[in-house]
Short mmCIF file of C-alpha atoms in Angstrom, two decimals:
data_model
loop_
_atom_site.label_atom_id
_atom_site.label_comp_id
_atom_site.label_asym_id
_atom_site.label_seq_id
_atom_site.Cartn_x
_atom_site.Cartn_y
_atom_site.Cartn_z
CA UNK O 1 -24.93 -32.37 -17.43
CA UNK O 2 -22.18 -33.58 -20.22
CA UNK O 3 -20.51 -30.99 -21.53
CA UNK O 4 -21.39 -32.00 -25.22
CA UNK O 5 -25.47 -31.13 -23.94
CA UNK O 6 -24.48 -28.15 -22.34
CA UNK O 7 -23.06 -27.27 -25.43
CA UNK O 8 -26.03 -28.04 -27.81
CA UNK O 9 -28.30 -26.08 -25.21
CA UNK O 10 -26.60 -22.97 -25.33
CA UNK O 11 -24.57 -22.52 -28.22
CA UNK O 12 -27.04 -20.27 -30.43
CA UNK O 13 -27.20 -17.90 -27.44
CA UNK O 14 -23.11 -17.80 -27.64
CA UNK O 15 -23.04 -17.23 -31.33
CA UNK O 16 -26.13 -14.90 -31.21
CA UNK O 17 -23.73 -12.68 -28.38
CA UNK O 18 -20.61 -12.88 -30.43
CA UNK O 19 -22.60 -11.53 -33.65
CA UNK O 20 -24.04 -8.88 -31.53
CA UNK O 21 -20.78 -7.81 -30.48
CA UNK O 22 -19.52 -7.59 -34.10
CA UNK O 23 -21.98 -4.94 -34.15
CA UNK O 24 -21.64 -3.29 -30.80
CA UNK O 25 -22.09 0.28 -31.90
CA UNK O 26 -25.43 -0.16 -33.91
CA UNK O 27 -26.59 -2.18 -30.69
CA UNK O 28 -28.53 -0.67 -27.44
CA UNK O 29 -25.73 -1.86 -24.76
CA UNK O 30 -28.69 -2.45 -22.02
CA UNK O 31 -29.27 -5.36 -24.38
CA UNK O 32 -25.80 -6.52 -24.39
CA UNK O 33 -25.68 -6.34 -20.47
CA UNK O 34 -28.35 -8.62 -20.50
CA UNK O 35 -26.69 -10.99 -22.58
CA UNK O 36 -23.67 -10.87 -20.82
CA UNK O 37 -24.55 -11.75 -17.38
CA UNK O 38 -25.92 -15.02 -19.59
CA UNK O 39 -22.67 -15.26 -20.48
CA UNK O 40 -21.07 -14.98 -17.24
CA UNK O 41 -23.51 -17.75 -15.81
CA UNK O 42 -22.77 -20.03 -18.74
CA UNK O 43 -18.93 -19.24 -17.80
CA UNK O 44 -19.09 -20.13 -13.88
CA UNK O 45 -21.25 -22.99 -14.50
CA UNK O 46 -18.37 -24.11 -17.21
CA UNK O 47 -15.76 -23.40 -14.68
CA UNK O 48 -17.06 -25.18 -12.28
CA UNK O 49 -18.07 -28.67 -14.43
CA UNK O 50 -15.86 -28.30 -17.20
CA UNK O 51 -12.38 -26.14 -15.76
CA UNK O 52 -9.54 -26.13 -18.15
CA UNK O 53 -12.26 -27.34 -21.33
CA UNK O 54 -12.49 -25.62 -24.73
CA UNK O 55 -15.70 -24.52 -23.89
CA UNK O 56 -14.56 -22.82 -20.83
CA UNK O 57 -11.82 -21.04 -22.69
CA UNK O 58 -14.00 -19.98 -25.22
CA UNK O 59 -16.81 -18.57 -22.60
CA UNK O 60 -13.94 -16.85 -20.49
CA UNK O 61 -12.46 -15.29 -23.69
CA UNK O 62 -16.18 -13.84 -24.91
CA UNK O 63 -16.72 -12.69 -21.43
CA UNK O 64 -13.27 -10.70 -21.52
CA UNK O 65 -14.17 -9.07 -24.87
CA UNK O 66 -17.80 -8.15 -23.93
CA UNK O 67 -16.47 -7.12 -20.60
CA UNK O 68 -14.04 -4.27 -22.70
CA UNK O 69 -16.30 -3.17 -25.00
CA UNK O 70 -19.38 -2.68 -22.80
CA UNK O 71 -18.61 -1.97 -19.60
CA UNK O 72 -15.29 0.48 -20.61
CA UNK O 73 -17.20 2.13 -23.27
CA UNK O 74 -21.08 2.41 -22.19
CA UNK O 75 -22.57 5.37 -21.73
CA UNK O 76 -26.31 5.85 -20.18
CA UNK O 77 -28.72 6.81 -22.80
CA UNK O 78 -30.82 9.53 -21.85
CA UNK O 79 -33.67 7.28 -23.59
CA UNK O 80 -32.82 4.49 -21.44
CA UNK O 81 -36.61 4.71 -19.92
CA UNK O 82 -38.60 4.97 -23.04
CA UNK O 83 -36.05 1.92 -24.68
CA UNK O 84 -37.21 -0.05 -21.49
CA UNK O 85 -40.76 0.18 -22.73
CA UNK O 86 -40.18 0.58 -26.39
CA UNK O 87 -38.14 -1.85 -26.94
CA UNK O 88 -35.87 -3.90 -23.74
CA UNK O 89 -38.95 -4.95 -22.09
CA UNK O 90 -40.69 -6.39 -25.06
CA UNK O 91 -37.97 -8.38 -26.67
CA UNK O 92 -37.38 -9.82 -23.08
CA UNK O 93 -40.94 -10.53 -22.37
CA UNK O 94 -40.98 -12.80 -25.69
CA UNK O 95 -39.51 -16.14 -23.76
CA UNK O 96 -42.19 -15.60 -21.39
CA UNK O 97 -45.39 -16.23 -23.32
CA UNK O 98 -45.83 -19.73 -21.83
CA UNK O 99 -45.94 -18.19 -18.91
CA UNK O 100 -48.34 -15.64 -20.10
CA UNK O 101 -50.44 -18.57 -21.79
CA UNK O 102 -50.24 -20.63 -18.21
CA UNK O 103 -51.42 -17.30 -16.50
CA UNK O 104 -54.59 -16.34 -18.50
CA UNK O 105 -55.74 -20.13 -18.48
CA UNK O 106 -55.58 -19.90 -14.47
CA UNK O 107 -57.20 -17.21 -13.95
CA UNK O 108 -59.83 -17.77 -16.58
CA UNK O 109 -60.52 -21.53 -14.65
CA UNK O 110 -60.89 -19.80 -11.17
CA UNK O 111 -63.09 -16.84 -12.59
CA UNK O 112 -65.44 -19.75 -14.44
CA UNK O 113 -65.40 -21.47 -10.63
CA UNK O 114 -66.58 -18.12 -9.53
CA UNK O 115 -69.49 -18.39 -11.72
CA UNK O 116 -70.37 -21.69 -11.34
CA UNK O 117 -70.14 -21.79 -7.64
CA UNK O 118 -72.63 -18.24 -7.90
CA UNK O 119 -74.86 -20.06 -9.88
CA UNK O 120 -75.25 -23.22 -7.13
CA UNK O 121 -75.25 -21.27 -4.20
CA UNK O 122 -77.15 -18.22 -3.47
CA UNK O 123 -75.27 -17.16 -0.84
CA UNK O 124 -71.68 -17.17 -2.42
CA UNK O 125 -72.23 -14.19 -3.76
CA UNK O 126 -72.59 -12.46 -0.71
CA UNK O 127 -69.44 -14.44 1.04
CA UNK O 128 -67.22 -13.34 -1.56
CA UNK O 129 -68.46 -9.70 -2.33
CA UNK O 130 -70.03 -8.60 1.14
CA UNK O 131 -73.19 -7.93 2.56
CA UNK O 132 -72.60 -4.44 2.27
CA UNK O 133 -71.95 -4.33 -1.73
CA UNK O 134 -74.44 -6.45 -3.09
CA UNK O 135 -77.24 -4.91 -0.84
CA UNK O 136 -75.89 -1.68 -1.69
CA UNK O 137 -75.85 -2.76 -5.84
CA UNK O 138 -79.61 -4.55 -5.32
CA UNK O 139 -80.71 -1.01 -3.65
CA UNK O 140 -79.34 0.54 -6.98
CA UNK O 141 -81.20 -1.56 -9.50
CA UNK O 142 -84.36 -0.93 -8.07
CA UNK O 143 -83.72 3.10 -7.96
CA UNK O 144 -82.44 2.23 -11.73
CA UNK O 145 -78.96 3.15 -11.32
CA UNK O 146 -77.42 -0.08 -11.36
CA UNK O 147 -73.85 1.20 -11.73
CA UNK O 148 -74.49 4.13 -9.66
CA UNK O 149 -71.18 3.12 -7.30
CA UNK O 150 -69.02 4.15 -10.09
CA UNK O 151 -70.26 7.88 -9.50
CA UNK O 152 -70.05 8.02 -5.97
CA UNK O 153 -67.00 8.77 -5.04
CA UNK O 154 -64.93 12.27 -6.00
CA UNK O 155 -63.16 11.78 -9.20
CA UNK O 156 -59.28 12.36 -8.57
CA UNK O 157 -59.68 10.34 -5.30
CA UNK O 158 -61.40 7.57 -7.25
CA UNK O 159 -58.74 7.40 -9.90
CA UNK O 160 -55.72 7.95 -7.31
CA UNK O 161 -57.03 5.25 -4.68
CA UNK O 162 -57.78 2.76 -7.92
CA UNK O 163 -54.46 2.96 -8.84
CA UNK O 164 -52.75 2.73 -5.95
CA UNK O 165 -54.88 -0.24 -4.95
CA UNK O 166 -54.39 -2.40 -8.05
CA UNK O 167 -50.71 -1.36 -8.06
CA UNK O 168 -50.27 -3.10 -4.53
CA UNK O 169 -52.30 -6.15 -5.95
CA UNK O 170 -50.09 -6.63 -8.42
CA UNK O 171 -46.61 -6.27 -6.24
CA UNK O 172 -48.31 -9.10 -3.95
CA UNK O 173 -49.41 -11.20 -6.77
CA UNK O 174 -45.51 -11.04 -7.53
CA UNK O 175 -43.76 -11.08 -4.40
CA UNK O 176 -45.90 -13.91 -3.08
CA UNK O 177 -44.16 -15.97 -5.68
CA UNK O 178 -41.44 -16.41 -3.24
CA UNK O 179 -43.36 -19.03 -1.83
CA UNK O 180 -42.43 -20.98 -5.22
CA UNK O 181 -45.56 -19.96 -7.02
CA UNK O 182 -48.15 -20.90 -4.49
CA UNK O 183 -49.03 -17.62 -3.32
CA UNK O 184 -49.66 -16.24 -6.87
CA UNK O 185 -51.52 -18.91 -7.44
CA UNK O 186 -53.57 -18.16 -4.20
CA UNK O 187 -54.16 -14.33 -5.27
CA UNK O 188 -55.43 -15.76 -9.08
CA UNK O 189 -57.80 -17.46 -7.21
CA UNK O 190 -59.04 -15.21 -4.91
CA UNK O 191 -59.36 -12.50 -7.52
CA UNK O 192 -60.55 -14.47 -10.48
CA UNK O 193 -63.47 -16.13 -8.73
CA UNK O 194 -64.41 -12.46 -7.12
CA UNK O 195 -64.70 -11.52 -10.70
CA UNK O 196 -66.60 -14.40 -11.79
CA UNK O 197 -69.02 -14.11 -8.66
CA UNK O 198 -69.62 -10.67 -9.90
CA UNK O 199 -70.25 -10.87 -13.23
CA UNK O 200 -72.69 -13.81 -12.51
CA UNK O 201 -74.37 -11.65 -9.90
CA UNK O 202 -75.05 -9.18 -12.56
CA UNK O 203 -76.13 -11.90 -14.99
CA UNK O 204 -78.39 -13.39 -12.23
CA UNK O 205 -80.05 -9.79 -12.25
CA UNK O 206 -80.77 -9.69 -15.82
CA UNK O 207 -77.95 -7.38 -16.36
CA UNK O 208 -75.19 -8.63 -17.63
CA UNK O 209 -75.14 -6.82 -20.66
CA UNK O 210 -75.40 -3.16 -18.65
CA UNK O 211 -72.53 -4.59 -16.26
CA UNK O 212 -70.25 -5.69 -18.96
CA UNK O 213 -70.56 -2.49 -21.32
CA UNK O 214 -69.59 -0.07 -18.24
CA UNK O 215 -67.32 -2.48 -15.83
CA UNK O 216 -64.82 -3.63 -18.71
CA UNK O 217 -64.40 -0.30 -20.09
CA UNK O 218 -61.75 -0.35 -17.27
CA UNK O 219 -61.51 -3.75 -16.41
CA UNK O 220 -60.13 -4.98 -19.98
CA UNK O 221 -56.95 -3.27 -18.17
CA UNK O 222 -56.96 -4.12 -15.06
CA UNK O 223 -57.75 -7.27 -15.27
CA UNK O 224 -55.33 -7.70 -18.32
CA UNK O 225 -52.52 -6.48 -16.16
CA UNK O 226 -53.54 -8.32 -12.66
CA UNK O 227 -52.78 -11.63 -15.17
CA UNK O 228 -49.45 -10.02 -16.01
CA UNK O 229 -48.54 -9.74 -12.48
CA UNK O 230 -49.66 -13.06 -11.75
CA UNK O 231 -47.41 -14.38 -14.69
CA UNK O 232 -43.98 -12.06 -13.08
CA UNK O 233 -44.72 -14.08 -9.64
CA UNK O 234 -45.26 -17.53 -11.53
CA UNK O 235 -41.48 -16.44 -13.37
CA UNK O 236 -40.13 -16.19 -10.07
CA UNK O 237 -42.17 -19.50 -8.29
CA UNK O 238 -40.75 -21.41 -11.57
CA UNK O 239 -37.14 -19.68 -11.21
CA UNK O 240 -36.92 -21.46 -7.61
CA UNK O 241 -38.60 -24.51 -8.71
CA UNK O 242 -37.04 -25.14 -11.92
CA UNK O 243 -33.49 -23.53 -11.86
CA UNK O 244 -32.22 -25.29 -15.07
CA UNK O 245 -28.49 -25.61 -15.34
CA UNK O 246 -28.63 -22.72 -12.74
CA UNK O 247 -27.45 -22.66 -9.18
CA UNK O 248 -30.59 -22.34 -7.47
CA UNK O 249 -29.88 -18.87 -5.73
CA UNK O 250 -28.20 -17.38 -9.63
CA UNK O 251 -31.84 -19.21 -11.03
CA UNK O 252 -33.85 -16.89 -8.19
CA UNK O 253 -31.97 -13.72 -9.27
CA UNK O 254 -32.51 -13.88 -12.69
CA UNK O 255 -36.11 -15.11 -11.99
CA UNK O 256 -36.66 -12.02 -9.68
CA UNK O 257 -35.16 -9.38 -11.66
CA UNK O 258 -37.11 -10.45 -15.25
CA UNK O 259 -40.45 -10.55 -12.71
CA UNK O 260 -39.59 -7.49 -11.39
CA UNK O 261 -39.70 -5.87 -14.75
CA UNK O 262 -42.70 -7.21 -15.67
CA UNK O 263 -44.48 -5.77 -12.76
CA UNK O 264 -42.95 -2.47 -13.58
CA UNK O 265 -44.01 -2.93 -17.49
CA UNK O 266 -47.39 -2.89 -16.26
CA UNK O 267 -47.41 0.14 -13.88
CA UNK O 268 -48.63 2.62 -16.81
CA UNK O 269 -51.31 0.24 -17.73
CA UNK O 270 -52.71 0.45 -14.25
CA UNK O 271 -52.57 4.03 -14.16
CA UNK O 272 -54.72 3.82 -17.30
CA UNK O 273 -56.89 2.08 -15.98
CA UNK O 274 -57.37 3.82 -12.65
CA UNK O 275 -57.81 6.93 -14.82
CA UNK O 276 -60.78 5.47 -17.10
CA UNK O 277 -62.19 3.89 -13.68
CA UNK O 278 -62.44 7.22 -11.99
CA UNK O 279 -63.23 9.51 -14.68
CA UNK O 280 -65.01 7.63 -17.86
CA UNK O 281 -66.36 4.86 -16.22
CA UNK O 282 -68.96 6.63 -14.19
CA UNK O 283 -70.61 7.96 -17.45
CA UNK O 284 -72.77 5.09 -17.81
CA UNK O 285 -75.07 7.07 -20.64
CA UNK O 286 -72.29 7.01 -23.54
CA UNK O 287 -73.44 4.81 -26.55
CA UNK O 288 -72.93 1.66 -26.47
CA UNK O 289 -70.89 2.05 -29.58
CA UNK O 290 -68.29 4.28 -27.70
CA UNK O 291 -68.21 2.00 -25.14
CA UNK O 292 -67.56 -1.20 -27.49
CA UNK O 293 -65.04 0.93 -28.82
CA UNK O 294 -62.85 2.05 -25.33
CA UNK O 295 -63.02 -2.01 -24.93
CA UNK O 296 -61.58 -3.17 -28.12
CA UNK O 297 -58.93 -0.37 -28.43
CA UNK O 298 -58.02 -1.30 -24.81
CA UNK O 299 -58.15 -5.19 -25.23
CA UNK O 300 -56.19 -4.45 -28.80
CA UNK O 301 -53.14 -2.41 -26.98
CA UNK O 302 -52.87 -5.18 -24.08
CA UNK O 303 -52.13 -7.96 -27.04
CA UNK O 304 -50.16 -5.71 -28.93
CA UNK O 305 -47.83 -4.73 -26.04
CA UNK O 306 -47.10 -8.63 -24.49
CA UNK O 307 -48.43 -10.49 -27.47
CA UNK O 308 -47.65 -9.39 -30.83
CA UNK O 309 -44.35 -6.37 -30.03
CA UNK O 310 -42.30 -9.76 -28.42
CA UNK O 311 -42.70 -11.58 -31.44
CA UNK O 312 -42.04 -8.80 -33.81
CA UNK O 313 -38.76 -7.37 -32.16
CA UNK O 314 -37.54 -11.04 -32.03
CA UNK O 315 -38.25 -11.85 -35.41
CA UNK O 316 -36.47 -8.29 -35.74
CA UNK O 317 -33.17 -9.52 -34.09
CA UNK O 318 -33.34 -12.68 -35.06
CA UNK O 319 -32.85 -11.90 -38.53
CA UNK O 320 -30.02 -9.28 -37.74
CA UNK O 321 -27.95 -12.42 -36.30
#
C-alpha cells in the first residue's frame, strides 16, 4: 500500500487518539489501551513500509506519549467489569454490525431451509429432531399437554444444564471460526434448520401458535445470543481471511480477542435465558398477554444491547472528538 492511502485510511483514527489523549483524565483508560495497540500496529506496519517517513515519526512519537500517560499512570478501576458491559463492550461492538447483519441473515436462510425441507419430507423431521422427541411431543398432544417436556425435568437442574449447554454452543460456534469461518457457518446451519424443523413440526400439528407463545418466551434469548456467537466466530473466520493492512497472525489476534469478548458479552444473556427456560417456561397457563409481553421486553433488550447502545455511545464519542 502507498503511504499517501495508508494515510487517508487511518488518519481519523490518529487524530481521534490524539484528541482523546488531550483529555486523558475525563477518559476510561481501558478505552485508550484499545486504541493504542491500534496505534502500535499502525506504527510497525509504518516501520516496516515506510522507516525513516513523517508518518512513521509521527506514529512513533503518539505511541511514546500514550505509552507515558497510560501505562505509567493507569490504575484498575474497581468498575472495570460493569464498564465492560456498560459501556467498553458496546462502543466496540458498533464496527461489528455488518457482521451482526451477515449473521442474522444466515441463520434466518438455514432456519427457512429447515422449514421448507419439513414441509417436503415427512421424515426430516424425525432425522433432525429424533425418534425419541417427536414421538415423545406427538404422545403429548394427544394427552393435551403439548409442551409438557418443559415441566419434566427438576427446576434448578433444568435451568443449570440449559445454561451450561447453550454456553458451550456458543464457545464452539466461536472457536470453530478458526477454520476461517467455515465451522461457524457449519453450527448456523445445523442449529438454524433444527429450529426451523421444529417450529414447522409444530405448525404441521396445528400448533404453532401454542409452540411459539411458550418456546420463544426463552428462545427470543437464546436464539438471539446463539446469532451473536455465530457473528464473534465469523469476526475471527474474516480476521484470518481478510487481514487488511494487518500481518496475518497481528489480524488473528485482534480478530480473536474482539470475538472473544463478544462471546463473553453474551454469557449473562444465556444465563437469562436458561433461567426463564427452567423456571417460567414450564408455566404454559399464563395469559397470553404475559407471555407476548416476556417476548417483546426480551426481543426489545437484545436490540437495545448490540443494536441501538453501539450507535448511541459512538455518536456519544464521536461528538466529544
Amino acid at each position: 500500500m502507498r503511504e499517501a492511502a495508508f494515510i487517508k485510511q487511518n488518519k481519523d483514527n490518529w487524530l481521534k487518539f490524539e484528541s482523546l489523549l488531550k483529555n486523558y483524565s475525563q477518559i476510561d483508560p481501558e478505552i485508550l489501551s484499545n486504541l493504542y495497540i491500534q496505534i502500535t500496529d499502525d506504527l510497525s506496519y509504518a516501520q516496516t513500509f515506510y522507516p525513516k517517513s513523517e508518518t512513521h515519526i509521527y506514529l512513533n512519537e503518539l505511541s511514546v506519549s500514550a505509552h507515558q500517560k497510560i501505562y505509567k499512570n493507569k490504575r484498575e478501576s474497581r468498575y472495570t467489569f460493569i464498564n465492560f458491559y456498560r459501556r467498553d463492550f458496546p462502543l466496540m461492538f458498533y464496527k461489528y454490525q455488518k457482521h451482526l447483519l451477515f449473521s442474522f441473515s444466515i441463520f434466518l436462510l438455514f432456519a427457512l431451509v429447515g422449514a421448507f425441507s419439513a414441509a417436503s419430507d415427512g421424515d426430516f423431521v424425525r432425522l433432525i429432531l429424533g425418534d425419541t422427541y417427536v414421538n415423545n411431543t406427538i404422545a403429548n398432544i394427544e394427552s393435551g399437554d403439548p409442551m409438557a417436556v418443559y415441566k419434566e425435568a427438576n427446576q434448578t437442574d433444568m435451568f443449570l444444564g440449559i445454561t451450561i449447554n447453550n454456553i458451550r454452543v456458543s464457545l464452539t460456534a466461536f472457536s470453530l471460526g478458526l477454520l476461517f469461518g467455515l465451522g461457524t457457518l457449519y453450527i448456523a446451519m445445523q442449529n438454524a434448520i433444527m429450529l426451523g424443523s421444529f417450529q414447522y413440526f409444530f405448525y404441521d400439528q396445528g400448533l404453532l401458535w401454542e409452540s411459539a407463545r411458550t418456546i420463544w418466551i426463552h428462545g427470543t434469548i437464546e436464539i438471539s445470543v446463539i446469532i451473536i456467537a455465530i457473528c464473534a466466530g465469523f469476526v475471527m473466520g474474516q480476521s484470518l481471511l481478510m487481514p487488511g493492512t494487518y500481518k496475518r497472525l497481528d489480524s488473528f489476534i485482534r480478530g480473536a480477542k474482539d470475538g472473544l469478548k463478544i462471546v463473553i458479552s453474551s454469557i449473562p444473556f444465556f444465563v437469562i435465558a436458561g433461567f426463564l427456560e427452567g423456571y417460567v417456561t414450564r408455566h404454559t397457563e399464563m395469559p397470553d398477554w404475559l407471555a407476548i409481553l416476556i417476548i417483546a421486553s426480551s426481543l426489545l433488550l437484545i436490540i437495545y444491547y448490540y443494536v441501538i447502545l453501539p450507535h448511541q455511545l459512538n455518536k456519544k464519542y464521536a461528538k466529544a472528538d
